[in-house]
Short mmCIF file of the C-alpha atoms (twelve columns), coordinates in Angstrom:
data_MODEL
# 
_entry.id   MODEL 
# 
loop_
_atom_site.group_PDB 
_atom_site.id 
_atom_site.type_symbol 
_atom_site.label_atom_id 
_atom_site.label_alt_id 
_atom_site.label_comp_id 
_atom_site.label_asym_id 
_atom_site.label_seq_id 
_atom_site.Cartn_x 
_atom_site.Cartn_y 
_atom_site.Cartn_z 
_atom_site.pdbx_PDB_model_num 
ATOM 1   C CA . UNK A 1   0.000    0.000   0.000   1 
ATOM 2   C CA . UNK A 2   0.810    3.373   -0.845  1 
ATOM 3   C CA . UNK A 3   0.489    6.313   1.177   1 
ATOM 4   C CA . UNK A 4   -0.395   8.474   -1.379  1 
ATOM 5   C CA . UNK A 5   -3.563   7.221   -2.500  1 
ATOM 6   C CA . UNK A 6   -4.348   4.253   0.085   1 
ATOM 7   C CA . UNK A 7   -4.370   1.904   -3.125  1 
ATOM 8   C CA . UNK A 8   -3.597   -1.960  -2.867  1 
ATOM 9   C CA . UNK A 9   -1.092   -2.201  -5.296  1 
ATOM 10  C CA . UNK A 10  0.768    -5.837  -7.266  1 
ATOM 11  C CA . UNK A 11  -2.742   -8.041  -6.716  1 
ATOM 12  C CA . UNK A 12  -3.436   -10.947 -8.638  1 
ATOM 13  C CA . UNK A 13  -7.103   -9.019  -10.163 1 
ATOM 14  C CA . UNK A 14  -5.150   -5.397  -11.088 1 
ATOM 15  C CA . UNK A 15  -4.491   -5.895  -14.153 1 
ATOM 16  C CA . UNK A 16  -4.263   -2.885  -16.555 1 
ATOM 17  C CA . UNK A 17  -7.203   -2.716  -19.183 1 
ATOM 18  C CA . UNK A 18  -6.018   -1.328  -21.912 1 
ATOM 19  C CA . UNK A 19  -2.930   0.504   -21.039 1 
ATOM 20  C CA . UNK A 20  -5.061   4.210   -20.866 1 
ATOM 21  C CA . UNK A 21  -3.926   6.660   -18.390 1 
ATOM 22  C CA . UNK A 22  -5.338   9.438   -17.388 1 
ATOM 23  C CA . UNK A 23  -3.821   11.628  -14.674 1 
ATOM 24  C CA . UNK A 24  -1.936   9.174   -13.081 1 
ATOM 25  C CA . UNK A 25  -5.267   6.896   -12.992 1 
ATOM 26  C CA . UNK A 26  -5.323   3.497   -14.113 1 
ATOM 27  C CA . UNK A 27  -7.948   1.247   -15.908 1 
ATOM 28  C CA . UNK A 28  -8.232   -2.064  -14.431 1 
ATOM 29  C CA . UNK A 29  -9.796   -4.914  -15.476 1 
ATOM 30  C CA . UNK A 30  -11.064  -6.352  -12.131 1 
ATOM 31  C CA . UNK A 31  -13.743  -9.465  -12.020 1 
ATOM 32  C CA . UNK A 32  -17.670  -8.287  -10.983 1 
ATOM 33  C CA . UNK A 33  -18.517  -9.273  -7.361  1 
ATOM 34  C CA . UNK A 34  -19.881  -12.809 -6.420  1 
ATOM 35  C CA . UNK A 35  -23.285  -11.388 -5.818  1 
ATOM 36  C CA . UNK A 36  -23.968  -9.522  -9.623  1 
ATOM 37  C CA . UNK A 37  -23.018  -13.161 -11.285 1 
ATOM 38  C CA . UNK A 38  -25.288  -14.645 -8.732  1 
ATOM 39  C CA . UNK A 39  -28.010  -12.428 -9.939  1 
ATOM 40  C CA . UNK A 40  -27.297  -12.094 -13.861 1 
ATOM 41  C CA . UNK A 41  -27.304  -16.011 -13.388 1 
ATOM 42  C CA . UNK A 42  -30.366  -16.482 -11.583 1 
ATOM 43  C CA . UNK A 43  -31.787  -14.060 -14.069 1 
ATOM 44  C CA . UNK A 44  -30.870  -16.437 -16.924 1 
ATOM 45  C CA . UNK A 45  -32.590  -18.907 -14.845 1 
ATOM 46  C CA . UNK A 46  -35.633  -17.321 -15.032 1 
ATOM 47  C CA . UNK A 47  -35.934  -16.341 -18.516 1 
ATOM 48  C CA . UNK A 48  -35.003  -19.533 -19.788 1 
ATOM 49  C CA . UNK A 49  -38.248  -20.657 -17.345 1 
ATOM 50  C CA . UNK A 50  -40.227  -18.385 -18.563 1 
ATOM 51  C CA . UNK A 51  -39.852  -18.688 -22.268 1 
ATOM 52  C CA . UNK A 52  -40.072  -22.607 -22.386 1 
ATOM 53  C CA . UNK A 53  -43.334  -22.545 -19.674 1 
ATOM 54  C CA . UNK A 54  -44.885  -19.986 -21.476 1 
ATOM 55  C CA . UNK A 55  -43.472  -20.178 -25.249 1 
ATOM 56  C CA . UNK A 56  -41.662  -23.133 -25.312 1 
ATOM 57  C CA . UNK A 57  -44.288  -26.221 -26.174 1 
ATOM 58  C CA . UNK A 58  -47.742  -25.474 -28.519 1 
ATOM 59  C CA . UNK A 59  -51.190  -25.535 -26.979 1 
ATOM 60  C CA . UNK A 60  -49.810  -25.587 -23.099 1 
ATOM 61  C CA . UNK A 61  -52.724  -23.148 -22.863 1 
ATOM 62  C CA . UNK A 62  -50.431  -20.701 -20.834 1 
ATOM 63  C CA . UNK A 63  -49.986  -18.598 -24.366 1 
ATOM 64  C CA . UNK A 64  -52.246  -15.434 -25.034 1 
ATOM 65  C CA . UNK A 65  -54.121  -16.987 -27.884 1 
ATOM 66  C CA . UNK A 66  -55.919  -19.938 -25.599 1 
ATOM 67  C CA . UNK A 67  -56.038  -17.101 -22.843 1 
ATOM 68  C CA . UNK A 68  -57.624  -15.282 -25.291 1 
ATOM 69  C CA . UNK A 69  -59.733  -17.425 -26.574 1 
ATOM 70  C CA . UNK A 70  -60.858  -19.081 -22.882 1 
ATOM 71  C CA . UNK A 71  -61.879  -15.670 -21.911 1 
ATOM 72  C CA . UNK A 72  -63.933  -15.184 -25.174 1 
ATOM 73  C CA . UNK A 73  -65.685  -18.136 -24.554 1 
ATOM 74  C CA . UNK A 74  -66.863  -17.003 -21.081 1 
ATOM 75  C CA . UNK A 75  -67.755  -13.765 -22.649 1 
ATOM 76  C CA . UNK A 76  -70.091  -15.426 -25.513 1 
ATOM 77  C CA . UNK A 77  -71.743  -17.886 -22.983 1 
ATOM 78  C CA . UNK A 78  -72.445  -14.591 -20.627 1 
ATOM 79  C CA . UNK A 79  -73.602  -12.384 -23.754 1 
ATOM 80  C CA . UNK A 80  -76.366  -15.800 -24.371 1 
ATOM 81  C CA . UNK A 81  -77.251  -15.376 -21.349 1 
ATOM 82  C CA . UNK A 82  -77.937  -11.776 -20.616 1 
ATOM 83  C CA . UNK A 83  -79.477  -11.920 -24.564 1 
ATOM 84  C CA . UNK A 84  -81.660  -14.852 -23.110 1 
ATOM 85  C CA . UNK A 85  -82.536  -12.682 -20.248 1 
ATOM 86  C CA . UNK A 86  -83.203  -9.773  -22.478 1 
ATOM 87  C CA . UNK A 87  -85.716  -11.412 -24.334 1 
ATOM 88  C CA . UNK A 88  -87.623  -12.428 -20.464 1 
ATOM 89  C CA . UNK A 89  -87.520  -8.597  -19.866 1 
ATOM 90  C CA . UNK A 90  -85.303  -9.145  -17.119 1 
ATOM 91  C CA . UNK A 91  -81.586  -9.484  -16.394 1 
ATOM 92  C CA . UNK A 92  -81.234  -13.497 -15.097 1 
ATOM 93  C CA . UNK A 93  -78.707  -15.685 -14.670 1 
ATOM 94  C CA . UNK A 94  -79.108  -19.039 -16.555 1 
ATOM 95  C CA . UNK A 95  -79.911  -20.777 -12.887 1 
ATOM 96  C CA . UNK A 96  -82.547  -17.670 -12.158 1 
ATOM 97  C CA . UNK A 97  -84.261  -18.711 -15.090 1 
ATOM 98  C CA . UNK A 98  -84.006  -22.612 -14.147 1 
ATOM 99  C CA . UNK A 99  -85.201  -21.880 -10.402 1 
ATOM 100 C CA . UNK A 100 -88.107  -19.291 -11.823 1 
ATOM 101 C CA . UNK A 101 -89.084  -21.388 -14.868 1 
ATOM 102 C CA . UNK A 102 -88.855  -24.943 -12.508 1 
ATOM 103 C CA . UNK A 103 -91.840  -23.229 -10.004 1 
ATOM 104 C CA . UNK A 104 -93.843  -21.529 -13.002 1 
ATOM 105 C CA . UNK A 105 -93.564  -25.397 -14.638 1 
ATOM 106 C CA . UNK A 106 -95.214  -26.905 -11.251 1 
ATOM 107 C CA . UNK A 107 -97.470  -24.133 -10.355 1 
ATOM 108 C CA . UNK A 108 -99.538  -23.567 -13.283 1 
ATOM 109 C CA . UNK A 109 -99.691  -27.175 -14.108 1 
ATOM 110 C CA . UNK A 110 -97.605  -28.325 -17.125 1 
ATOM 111 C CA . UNK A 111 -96.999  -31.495 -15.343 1 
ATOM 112 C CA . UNK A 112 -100.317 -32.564 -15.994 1 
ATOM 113 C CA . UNK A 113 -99.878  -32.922 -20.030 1 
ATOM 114 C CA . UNK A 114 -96.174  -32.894 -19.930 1 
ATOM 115 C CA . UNK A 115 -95.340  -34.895 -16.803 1 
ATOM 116 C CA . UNK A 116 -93.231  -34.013 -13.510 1 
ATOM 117 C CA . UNK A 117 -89.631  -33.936 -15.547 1 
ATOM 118 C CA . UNK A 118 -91.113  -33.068 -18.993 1 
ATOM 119 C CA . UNK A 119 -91.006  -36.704 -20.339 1 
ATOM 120 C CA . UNK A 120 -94.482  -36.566 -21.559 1 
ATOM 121 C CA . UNK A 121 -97.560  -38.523 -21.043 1 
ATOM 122 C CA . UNK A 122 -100.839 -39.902 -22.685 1 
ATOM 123 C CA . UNK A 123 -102.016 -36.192 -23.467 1 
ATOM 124 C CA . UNK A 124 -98.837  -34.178 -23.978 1 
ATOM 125 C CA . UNK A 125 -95.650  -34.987 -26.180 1 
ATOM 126 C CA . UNK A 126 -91.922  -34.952 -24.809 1 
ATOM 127 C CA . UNK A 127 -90.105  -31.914 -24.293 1 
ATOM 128 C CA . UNK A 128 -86.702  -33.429 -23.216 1 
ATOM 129 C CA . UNK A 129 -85.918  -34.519 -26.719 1 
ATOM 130 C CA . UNK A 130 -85.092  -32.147 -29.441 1 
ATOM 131 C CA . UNK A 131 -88.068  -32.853 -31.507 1 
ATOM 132 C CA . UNK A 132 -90.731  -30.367 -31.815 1 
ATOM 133 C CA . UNK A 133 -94.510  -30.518 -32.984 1 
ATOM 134 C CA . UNK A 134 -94.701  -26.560 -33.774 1 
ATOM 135 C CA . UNK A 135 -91.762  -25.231 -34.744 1 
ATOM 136 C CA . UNK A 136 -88.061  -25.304 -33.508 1 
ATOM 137 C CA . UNK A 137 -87.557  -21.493 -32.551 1 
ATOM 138 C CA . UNK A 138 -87.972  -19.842 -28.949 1 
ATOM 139 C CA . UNK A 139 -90.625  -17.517 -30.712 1 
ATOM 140 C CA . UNK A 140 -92.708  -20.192 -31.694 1 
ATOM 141 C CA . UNK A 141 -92.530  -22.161 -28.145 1 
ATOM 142 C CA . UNK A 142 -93.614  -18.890 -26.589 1 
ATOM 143 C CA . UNK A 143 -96.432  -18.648 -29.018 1 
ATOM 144 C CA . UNK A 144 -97.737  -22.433 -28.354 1 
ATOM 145 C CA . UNK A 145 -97.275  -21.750 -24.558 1 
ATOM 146 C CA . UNK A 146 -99.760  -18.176 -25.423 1 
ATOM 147 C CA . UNK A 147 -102.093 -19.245 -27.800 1 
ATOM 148 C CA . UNK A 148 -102.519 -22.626 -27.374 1 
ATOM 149 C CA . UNK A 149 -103.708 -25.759 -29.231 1 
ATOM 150 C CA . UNK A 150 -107.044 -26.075 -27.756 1 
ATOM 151 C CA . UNK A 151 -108.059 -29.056 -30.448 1 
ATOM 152 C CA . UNK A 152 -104.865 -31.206 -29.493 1 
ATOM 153 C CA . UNK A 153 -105.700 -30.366 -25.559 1 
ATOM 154 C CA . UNK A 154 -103.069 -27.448 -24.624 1 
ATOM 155 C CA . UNK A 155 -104.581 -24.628 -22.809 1 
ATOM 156 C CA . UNK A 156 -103.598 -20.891 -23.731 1 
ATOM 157 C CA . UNK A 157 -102.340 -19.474 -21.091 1 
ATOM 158 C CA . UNK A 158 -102.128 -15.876 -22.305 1 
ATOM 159 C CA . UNK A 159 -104.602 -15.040 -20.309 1 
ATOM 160 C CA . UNK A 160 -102.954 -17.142 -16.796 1 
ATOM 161 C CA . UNK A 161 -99.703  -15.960 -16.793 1 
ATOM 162 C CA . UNK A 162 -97.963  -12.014 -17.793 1 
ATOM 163 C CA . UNK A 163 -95.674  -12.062 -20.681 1 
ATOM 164 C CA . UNK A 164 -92.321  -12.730 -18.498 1 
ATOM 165 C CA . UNK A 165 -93.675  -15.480 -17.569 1 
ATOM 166 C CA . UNK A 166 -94.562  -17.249 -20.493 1 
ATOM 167 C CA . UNK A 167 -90.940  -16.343 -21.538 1 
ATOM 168 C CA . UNK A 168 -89.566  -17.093 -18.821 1 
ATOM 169 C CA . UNK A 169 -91.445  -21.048 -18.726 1 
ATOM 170 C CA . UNK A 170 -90.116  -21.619 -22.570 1 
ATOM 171 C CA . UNK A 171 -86.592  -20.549 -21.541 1 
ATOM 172 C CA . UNK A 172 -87.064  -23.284 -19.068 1 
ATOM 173 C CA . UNK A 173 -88.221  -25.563 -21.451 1 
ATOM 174 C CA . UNK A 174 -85.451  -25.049 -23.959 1 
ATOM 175 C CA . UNK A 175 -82.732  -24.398 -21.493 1 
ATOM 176 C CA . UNK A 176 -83.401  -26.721 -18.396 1 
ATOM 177 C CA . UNK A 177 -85.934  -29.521 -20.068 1 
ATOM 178 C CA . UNK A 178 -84.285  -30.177 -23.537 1 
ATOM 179 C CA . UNK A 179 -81.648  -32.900 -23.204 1 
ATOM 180 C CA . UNK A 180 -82.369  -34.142 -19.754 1 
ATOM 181 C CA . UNK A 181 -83.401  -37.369 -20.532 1 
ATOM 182 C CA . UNK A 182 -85.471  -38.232 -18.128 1 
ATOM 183 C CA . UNK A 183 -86.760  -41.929 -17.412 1 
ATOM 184 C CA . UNK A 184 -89.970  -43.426 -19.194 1 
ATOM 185 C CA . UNK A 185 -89.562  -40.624 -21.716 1 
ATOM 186 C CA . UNK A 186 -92.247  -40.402 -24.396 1 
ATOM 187 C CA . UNK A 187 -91.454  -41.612 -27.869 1 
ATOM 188 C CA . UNK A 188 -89.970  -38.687 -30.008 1 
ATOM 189 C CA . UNK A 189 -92.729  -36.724 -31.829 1 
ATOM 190 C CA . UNK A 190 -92.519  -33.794 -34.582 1 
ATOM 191 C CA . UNK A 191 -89.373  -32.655 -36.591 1 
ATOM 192 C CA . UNK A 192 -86.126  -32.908 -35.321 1 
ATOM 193 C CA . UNK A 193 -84.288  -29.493 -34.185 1 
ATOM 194 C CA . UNK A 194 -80.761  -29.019 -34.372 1 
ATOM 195 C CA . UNK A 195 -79.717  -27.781 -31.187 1 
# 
């Protein structure tokens, strides 16, 4: 050591850089402490992780494309939903409409001509299967469930229950009832409806 300028001198790591001098000061080239490897390494580490687990094997459905498409899904089924519920009047969840449309079902007596789980019975045809008398569309459920077929035995029941309701009992139908298939169902009758 110096006393001038409290400098180690001769150790094995001072070793001149590139021979520049500038008053009287040195360039060395001396190795980076333990702890900055430790952390450029670990860093490394990482990155490598990262890119394989999230870049490094197709469909590992960690990549913004499933992501993506995972949380359009979930949109599309919610947007059916609330566009289901728009059409009721209200805002309802799919299992509002199941709860809701379930009571309407028992209280104003479709289990009568339909039976208790929709199979059908001797007066009323099967509305678990996805064959249909009049009609495959929501509108024309909600118009057999107003209006009626008085000569093949079903009541209207404009007059029993408010709109909501009516729409609310044929998303039931179509939502909760269609493809439950329910023991001792009734034979299929009608056209078949693509789901």
């Amino acid at each position: 050591m110096t006393e001038e300028n409290n400098n180690i001198n001769n150790t094995e790591d001072d070793k001149v850089h590139d021979g520049s001098d500038s008053d009287g000061i040195k360039e060395l080239n001396n190795p980076a402490p333990n702890w900055i490897l430790f952390v450029l390494l670990l860093t490394y580490g990482f990155s490598l992780f990262y890119l394989i687990h999230y870049f490094g094997y197709p469909n590992n459905g960690n990549d913004q494309v499933t992501e993506y498409k995972n949380k359009m899904a979930t949109v599309e089924t919610e947007k059916k939903l609330e566009q289901d519920s728009a059409k009721v009047g209200v805002v309802m969840t799919r299992e509002e409409i199941l709860t809701e449309g379930s009571k309407l079902y028992l209280q104003k007596g479709c289990i009568a001509c339909h039976g208790m789980k929709g199979e059908g019975n001797a007066i009323g045809p099967n509305l678990t299967d996805n064959f249909w008398i009049n009609g495959c569309s929501e509108e024309s459920l909600i118009t057999m469930v107003t209006e009626g077929k008085p000569e093949k035995g079903m009541t209207p029941y404009k007059t029993m229950m408010t709109p909501e309701q009516i729409k609310t009992i044929s998303l039931y139908v179509m939502q909760g009832l269609v493809g439950s298939n329910p023991d001792n169902a009734k034979a299929p009758q009608g056209v078949e409806c693509k789901p």
